Coordinates of C-alpha atoms and ligand atoms in Angstrom, one line a residue:
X1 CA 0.0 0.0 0.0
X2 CA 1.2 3.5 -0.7
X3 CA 2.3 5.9 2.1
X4 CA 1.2 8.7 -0.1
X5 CA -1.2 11.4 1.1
X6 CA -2.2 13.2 -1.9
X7 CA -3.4 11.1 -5.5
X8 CA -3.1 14.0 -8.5
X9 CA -4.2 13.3 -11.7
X10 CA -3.0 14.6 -14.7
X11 CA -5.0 16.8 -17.1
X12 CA -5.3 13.9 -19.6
X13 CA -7.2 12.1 -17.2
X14 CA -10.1 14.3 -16.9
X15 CA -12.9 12.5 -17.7
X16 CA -14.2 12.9 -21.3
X17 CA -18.0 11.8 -20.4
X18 CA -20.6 12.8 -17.8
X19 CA -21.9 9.6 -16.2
X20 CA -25.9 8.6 -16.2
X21 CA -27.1 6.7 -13.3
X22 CA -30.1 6.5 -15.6
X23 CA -29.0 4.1 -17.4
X24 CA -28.2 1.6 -14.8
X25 CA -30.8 2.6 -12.4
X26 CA -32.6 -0.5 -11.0
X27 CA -35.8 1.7 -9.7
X28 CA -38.3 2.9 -12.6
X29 CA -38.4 6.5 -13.4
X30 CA -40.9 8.8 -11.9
X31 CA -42.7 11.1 -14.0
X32 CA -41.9 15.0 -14.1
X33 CA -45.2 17.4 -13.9
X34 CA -46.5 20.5 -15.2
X35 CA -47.5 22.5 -11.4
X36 CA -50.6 24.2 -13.0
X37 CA -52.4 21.0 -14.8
X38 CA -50.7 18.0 -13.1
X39 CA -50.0 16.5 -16.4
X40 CA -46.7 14.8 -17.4
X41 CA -44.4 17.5 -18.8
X42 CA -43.6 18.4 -22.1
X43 CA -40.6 19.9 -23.6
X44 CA -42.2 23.0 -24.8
X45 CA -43.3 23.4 -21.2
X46 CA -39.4 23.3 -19.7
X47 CA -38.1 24.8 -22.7
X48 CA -39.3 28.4 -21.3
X49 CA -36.8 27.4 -18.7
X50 CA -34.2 25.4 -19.9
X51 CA -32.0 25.3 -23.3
X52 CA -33.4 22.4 -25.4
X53 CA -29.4 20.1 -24.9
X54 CA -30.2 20.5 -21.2
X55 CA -33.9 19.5 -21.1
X56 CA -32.7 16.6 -23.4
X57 CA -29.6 15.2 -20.5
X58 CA -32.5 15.5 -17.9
X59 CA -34.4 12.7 -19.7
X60 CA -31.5 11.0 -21.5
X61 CA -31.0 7.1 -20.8
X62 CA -27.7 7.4 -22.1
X63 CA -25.0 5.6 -20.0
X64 CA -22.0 8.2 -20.6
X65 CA -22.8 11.6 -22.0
X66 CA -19.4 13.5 -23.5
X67 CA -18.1 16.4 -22.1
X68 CA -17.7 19.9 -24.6
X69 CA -14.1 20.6 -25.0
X70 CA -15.4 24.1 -24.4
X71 CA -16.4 22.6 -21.2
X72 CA -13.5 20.4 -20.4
X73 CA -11.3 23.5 -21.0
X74 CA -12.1 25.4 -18.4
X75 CA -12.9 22.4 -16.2
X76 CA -8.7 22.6 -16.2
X77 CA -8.5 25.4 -14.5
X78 CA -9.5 23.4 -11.4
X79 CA -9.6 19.8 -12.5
X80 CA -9.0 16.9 -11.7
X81 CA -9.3 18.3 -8.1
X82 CA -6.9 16.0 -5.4
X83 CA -8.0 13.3 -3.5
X84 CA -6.1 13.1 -0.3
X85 CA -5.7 10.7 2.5
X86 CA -6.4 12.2 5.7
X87 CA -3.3 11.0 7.6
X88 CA -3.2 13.3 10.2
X89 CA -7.1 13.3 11.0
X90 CA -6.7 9.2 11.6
X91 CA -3.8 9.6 13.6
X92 CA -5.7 12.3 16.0
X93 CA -8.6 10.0 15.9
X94 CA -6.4 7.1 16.9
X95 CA -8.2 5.0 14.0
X96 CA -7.9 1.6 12.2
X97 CA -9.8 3.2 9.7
X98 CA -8.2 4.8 6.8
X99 CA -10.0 8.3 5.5
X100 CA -9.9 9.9 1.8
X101 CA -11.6 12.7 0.9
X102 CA -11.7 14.3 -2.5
X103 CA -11.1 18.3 -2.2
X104 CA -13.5 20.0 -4.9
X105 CA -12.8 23.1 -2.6
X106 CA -10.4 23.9 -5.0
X107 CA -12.6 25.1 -7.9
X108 CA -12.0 29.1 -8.2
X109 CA -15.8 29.4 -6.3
X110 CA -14.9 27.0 -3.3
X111 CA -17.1 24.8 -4.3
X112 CA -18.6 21.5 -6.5
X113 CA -20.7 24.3 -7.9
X114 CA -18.8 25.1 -10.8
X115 CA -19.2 21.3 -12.2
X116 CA -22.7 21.8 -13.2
X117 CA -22.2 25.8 -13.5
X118 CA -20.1 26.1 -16.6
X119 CA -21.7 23.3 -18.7
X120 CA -25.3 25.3 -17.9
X121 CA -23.5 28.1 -19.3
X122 CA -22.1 26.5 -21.9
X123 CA -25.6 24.9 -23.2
X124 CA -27.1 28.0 -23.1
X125 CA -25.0 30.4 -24.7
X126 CA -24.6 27.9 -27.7
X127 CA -29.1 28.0 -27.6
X128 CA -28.6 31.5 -28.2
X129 CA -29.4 32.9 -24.6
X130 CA -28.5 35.9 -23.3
X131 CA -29.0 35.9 -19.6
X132 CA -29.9 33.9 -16.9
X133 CA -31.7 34.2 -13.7
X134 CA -30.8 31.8 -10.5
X135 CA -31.9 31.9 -7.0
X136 CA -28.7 31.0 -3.9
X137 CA -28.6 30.3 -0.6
X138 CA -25.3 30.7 1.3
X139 CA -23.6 32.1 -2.0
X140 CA -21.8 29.4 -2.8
X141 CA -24.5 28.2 -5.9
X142 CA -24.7 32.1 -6.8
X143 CA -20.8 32.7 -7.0
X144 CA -20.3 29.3 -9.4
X145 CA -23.3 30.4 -12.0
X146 CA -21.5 33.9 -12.1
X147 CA -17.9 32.5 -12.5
X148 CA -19.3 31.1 -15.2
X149 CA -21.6 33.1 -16.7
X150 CA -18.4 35.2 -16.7
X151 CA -16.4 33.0 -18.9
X152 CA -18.9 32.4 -21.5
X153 CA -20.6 36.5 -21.6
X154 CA -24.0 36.0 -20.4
X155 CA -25.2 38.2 -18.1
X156 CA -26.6 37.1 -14.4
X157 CA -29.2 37.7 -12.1
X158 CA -29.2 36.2 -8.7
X159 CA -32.1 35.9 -6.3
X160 CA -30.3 35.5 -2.8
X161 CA -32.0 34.5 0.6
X162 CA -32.1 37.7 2.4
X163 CA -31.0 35.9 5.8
X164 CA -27.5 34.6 3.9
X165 CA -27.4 38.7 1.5
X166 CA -27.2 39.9 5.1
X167 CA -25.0 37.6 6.8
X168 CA -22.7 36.8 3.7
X169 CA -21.8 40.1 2.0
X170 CA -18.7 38.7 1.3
X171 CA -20.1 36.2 -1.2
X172 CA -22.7 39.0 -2.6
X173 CA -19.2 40.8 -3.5
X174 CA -18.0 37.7 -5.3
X175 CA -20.8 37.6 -7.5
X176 CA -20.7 41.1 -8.2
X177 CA -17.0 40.8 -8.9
X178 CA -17.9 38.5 -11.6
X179 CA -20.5 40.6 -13.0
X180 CA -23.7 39.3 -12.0
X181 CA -26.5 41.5 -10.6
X182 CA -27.9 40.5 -6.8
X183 CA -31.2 41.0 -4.8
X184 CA -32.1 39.8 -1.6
X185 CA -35.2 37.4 -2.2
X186 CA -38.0 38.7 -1.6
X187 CA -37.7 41.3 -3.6
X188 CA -40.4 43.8 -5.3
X189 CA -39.2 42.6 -8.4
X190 CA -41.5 39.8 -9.1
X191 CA -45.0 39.5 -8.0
X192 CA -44.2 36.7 -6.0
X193 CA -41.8 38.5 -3.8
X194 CA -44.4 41.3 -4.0
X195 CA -47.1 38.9 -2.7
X196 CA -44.4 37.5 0.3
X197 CA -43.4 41.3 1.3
X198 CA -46.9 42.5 1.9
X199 CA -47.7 39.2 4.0
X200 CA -44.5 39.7 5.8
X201 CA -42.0 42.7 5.3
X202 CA -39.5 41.4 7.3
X203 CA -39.6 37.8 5.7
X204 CA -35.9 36.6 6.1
X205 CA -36.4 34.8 2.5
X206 CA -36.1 31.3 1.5
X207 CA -34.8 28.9 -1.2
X208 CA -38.0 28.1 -2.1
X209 CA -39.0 31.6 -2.1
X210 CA -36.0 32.6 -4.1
X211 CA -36.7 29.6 -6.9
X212 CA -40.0 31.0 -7.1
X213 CA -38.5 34.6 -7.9
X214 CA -35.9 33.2 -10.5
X215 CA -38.3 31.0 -12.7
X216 CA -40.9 33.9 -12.4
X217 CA -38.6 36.5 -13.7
X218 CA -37.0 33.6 -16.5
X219 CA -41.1 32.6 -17.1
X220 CA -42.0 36.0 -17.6
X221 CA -38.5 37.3 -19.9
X222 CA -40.1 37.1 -23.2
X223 CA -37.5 34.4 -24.0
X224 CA -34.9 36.8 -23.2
X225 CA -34.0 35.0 -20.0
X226 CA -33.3 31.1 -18.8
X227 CA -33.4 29.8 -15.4
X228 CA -30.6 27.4 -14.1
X229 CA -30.9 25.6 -10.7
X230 CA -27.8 24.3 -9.0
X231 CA -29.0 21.3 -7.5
X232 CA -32.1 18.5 -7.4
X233 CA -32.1 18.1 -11.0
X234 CA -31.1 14.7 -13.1
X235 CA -28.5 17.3 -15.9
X236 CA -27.2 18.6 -12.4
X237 CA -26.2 15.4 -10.6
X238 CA -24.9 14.3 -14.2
X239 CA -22.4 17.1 -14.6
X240 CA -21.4 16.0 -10.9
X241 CA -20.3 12.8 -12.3
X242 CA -16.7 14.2 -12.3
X243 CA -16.4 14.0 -9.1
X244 CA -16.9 10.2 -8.5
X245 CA -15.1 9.2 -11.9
X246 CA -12.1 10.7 -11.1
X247 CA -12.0 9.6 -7.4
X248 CA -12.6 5.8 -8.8
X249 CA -9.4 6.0 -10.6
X250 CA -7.3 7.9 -7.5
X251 CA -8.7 5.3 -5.3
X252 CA -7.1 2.6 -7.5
X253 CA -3.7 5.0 -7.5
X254 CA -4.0 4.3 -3.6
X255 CA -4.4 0.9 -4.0
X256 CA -7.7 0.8 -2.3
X257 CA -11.3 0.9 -2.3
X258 CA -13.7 2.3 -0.1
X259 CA -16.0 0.4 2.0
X260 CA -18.1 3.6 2.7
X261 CA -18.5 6.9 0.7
X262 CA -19.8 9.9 2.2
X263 CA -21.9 12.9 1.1
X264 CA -23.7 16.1 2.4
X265 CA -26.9 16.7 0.8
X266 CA -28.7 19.6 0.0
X267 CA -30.3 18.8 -3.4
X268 CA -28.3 16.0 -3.8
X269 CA -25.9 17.0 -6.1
X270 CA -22.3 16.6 -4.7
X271 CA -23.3 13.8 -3.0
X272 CA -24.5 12.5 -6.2
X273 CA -21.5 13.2 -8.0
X274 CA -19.1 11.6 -5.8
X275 CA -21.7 8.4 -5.2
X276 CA -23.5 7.4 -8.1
X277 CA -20.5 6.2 -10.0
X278 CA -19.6 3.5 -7.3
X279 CA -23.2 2.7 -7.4
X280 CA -22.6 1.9 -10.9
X281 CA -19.7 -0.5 -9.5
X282 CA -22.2 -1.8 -6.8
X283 CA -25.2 -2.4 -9.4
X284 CA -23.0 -3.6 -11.8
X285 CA -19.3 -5.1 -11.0
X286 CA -20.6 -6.6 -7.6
X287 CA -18.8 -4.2 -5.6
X288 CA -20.7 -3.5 -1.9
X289 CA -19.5 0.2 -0.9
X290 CA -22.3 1.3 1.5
X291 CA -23.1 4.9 0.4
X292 CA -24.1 7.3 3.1
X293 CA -25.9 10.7 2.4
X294 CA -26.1 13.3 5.5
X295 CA -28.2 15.8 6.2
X296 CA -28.9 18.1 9.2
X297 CA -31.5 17.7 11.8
X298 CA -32.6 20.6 10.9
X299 CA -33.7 20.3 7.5
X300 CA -33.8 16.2 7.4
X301 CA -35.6 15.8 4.1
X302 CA -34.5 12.0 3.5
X303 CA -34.7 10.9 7.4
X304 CA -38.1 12.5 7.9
X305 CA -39.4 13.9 5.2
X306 CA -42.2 11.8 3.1
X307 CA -41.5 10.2 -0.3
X308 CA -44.3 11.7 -2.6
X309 CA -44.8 14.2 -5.0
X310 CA -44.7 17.6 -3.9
X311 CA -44.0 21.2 -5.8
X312 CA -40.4 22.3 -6.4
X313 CA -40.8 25.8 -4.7
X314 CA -43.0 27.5 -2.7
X315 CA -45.1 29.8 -5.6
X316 CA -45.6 26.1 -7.4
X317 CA -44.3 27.8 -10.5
X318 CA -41.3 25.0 -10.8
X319 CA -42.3 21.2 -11.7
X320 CA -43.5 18.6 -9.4
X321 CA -41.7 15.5 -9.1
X322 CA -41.7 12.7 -6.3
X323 CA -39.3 13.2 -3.4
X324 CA -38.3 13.0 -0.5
X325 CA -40.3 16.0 1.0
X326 CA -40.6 18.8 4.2
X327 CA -43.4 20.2 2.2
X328 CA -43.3 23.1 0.3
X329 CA -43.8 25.8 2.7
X330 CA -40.7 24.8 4.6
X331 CA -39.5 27.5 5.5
X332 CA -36.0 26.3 7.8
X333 CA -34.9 27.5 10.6
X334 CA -31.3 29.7 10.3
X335 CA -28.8 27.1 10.5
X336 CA -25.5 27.9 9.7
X337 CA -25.3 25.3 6.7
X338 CA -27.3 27.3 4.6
X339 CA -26.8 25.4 1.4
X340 CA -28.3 21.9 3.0
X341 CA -32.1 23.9 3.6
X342 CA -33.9 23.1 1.1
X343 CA -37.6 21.4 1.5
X344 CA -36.9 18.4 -1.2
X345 CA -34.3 16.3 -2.4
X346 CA -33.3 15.0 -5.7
X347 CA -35.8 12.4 -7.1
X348 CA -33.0 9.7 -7.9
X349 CA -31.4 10.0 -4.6
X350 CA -35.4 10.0 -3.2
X351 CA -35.7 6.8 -5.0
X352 CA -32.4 5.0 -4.4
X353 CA -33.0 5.8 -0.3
X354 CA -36.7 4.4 -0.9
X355 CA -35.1 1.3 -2.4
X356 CA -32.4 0.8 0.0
X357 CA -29.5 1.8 -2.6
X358 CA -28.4 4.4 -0.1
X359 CA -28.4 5.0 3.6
X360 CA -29.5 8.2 5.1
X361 CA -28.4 9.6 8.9
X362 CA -29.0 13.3 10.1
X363 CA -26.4 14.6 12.2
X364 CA -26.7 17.6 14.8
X365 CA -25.2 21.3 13.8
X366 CA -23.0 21.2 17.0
X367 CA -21.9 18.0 16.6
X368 CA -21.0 18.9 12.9
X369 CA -19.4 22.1 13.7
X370 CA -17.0 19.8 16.7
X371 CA -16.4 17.6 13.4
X372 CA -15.5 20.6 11.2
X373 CA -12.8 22.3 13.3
X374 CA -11.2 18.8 14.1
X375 CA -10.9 18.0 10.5
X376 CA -9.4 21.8 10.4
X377 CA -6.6 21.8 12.6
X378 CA -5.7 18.0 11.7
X379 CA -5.9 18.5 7.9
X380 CA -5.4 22.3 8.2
X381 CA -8.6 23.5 5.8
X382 CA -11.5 24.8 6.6
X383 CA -14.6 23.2 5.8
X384 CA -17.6 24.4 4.3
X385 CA -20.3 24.5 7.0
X386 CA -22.1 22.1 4.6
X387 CA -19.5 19.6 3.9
X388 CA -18.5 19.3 7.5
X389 CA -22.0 17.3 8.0
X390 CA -19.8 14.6 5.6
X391 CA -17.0 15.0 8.1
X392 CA -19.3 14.2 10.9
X393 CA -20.1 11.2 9.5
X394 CA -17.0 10.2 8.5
X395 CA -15.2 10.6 11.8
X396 CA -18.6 8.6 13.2
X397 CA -17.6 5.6 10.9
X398 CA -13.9 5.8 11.4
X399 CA -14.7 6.1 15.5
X400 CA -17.2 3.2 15.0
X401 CA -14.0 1.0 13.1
X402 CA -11.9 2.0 15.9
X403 CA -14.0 0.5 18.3
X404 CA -15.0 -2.6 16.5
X405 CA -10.7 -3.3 15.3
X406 CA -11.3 -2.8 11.9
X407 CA -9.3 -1.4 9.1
X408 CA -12.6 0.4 7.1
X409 CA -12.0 2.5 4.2
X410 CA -13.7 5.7 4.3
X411 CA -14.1 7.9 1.3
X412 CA -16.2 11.8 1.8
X413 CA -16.2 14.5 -0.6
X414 CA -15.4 17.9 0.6
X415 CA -17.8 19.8 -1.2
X416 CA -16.3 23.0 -0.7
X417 CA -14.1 25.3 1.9
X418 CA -15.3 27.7 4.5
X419 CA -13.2 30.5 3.8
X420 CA -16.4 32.8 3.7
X421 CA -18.4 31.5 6.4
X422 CA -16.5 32.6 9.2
X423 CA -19.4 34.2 11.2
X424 CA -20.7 30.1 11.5
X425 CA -17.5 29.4 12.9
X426 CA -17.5 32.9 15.1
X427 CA -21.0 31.9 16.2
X428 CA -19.5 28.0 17.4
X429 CA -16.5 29.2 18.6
X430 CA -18.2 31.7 21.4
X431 CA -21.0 28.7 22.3
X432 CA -24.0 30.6 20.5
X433 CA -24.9 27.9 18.1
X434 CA -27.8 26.2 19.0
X435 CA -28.9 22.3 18.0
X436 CA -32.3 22.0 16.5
X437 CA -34.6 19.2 15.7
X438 CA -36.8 20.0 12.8
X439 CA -40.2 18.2 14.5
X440 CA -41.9 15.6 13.0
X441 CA -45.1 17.3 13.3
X442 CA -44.1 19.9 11.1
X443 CA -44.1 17.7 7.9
X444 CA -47.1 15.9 8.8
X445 CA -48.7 19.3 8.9
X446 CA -46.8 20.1 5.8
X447 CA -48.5 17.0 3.7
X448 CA -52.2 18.6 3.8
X449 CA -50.6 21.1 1.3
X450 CA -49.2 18.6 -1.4
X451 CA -50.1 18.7 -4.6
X452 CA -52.8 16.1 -5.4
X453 CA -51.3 14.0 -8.4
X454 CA -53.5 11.1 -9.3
X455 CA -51.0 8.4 -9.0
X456 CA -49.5 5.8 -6.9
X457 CA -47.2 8.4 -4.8
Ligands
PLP1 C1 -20.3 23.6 -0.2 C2 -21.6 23.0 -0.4 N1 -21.8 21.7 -0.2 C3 -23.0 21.1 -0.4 C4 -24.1 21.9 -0.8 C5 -25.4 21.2 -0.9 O1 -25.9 21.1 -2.2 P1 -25.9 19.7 -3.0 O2 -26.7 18.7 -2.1 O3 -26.6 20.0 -4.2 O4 -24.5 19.3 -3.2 C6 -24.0 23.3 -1.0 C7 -25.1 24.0 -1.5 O5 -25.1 25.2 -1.6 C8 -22.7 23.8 -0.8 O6 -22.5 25.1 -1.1

């Protein structure tokens, strides 16, 4: 075995193809629908959202989808991104367990973000659009989109959560330094914001909310305008593909192969990325990695949120697909891992944890924060707010190896770094943080408000 602690690849092995867990997917595909009639959607339908290439990835069957070089060129700025052996965290942790984790902190926004980012740009600018609208959280969505509008000359409006435009001017600045245009959601931009403000002028915003804004002001463009989402959808955990692909092969550099790969999850994406090709190896080579998404207490979608068909945002302007679901109306409480509070979840991640594919735990924000500044000053960076929920459960399974003597190979995907989120850490650091269990009353409450789609949900 090698007593290496970092696994580089060289340009030549960034992957040439997206990877399509569609095409191996052992669960049948759940249909997409229109949140005005309740009908199946159509093309025309999305295509007031989406450029027609994108629409057709979302419901592609292909196995491996190739990557632009227009793409793949700028994906070198950043890529293939290390995957590192975290020597010093085991030996803290006193551990028989051995612990990887791939580093896409390294992108120029801090983040997985950009995987998905500069392909949607890409797509549309080659459709013929000129700009794009987007809703973001924490920032870290927002800053990718406008990196990459950047590159590719399309201009960018971002709908931010006015909670995270307050607390995170820092990442407003980011955007702005790229070019894009920002508003803290709600706004009296769009009649939806309008609607929210005059129920409650101090609303602190939502994702929901903010989707809601950014399809609104796409819907409503003239055709002027496209909408792009960072997360939940099928051509999003597809570009994340990258992740995983390369990781498979800087595994093998390292001679091993992990018994247990580890995710956040927000929408799903970067845990999908780094995942769904070893689910490929499980599903189809015989491998038996157990794949482990995490998600906060606060905003547990897949631990207790119901898996049914519920409306993407909170106007029900955006599709309705089935998930696993808080309901609409969630609107979460302020945790400090603002990228991991959204209501659903991706619908192939839904089904896979529905089916047993995946495993699912929910892990405390205290807890995650002790995690976070371990990891820091053993491995020396500083972990997104976010990704630190995979650390958590990392440092759970390599604490639950120790215990039970065995050598367990861990593999988590640091989705990004906390450079910019230093008031989470300020908060931690001087005990304010508070943990918070998002009650299971809440969603059943939630339910009475789905949708009412006549299928088997
Ligand atoms: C660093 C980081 N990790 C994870 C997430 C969660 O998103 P997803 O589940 O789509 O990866 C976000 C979302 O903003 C993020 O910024």
């Amino acid at each position: 075995m090698s007593d290496q602690t970092k696994f580089i690849l060289n340009e030549t092995d960034l992957p040439r193809f997206w990877y399509n867990i569609n095409a191996d997917s052992p669960v049948a595909p759940t249909p997409v629908l229109r949140p005005d009639t309740l009908e199946p959607v159509t093309p025309d339908f999305l295509s007031v959202l989406f450029p027609m290439e994108l629409i057709l990835q979302e419901v592609s069957t292909e196995r491996f989808i190739p990557i632009p070089e227009e793409v793949r060129e700028i994906y070198k700025l950043y890529r293939p991104t290390p995957l590192l052996r975290a020597r010093r965290l085991e030996k803290a942790l006193g551990t028989t367990a051995h612990i990887y984790y791939k580093n896409e902190g390294v992108s120029p926004a801090g983040s997985h973000k950009p995987n998905t980012a500069i392909p949607q740009a890409f797509f549309n600018k080659i459709a013929g659009t000129k700009a794009l609208a987007t809703e973001t959280g924490a920032g870290q969505w927002g800053s990718a989109l406008a990196l990459a509008c950047n590159f590719f000359g399309l201009e960018l409006e971002v709908y931010m959560v006015k909670i995270s435009y307050q607390q995170k001017p820092y990442r407003r600045l980011m955007m702005e330094t790229y070019g894009a245009t920002v508003f803290a959601s709600p706004t009296d931009h769009t009649n939806y914001g309008r609607s929210v403000l005059e129920q409650d002028p101090s609303s602190p915003g939502s994702l929901g909310i903010a989707i809601s804004e950014a399809v609104e002001a796409a819907a409503t463009s003239g055709g002027k305008k496209k909408y792009s989402l960072g997360s939940v959808l099928n051509h999003v955990l597809l570009h994340q593909s990258v992740i995983g692909e390369e990781a498979l092969k800087q595994m093998d550099m390292a001679n091993e192969y992990p018994d247990v790969v580890i995710g956040c999850v927000g929408g799903g994406s970067n845990f999908a990325g780094i995942a769904y090709p070893f689910l490929r190896e499980n599903l189809k080579n015989g491998k038996r990695t157990r794949l482990l998404a995490v998600e906060p207490t606060a905003a547990p979608s897949l631990t207790k949120g119901v898996y049914t068909f519920d409306y993407g945002d909170t106007a029900k302007m955006a599709p309705i697909v089935k998930m696993h679901t808080l309901g609409h109306g969630f609107v979460p409480p302020s945790i400090h891992a603002g990228g991991l509070r959204y209501h659903g979840m991706a619908p192939s991640l839904s089904a896979f944890c529905d089916a047993g594919l995946i495993e699912a735990v929910a892990v405390k924000q205290k807890a995650t924060f002790e995690a976070a500044i371990q990891f820091a000053r053993a491995e020396g960076i500083i972990p997104a707010p976010e990704s630190a929920h995979a650390i958590r459960a990392a440092i759970d399974e390599a604490l639950d190896a120790k215990a039970k003597g065995e050598k367990r190979v861990i593999l988590f995907n640091l989705s990004g770094h906390g450079n910019f989120d230093m008031a989470a850490y300020e908060a931690y650091l001087s005990g304010k943080l508070e943990d918070y269990d998002y009650p299971a009353e809440a969603v059943q409450a939630a339910m009475a408000e789905l949708p009412k789609v006549k299928m088997p949900a």
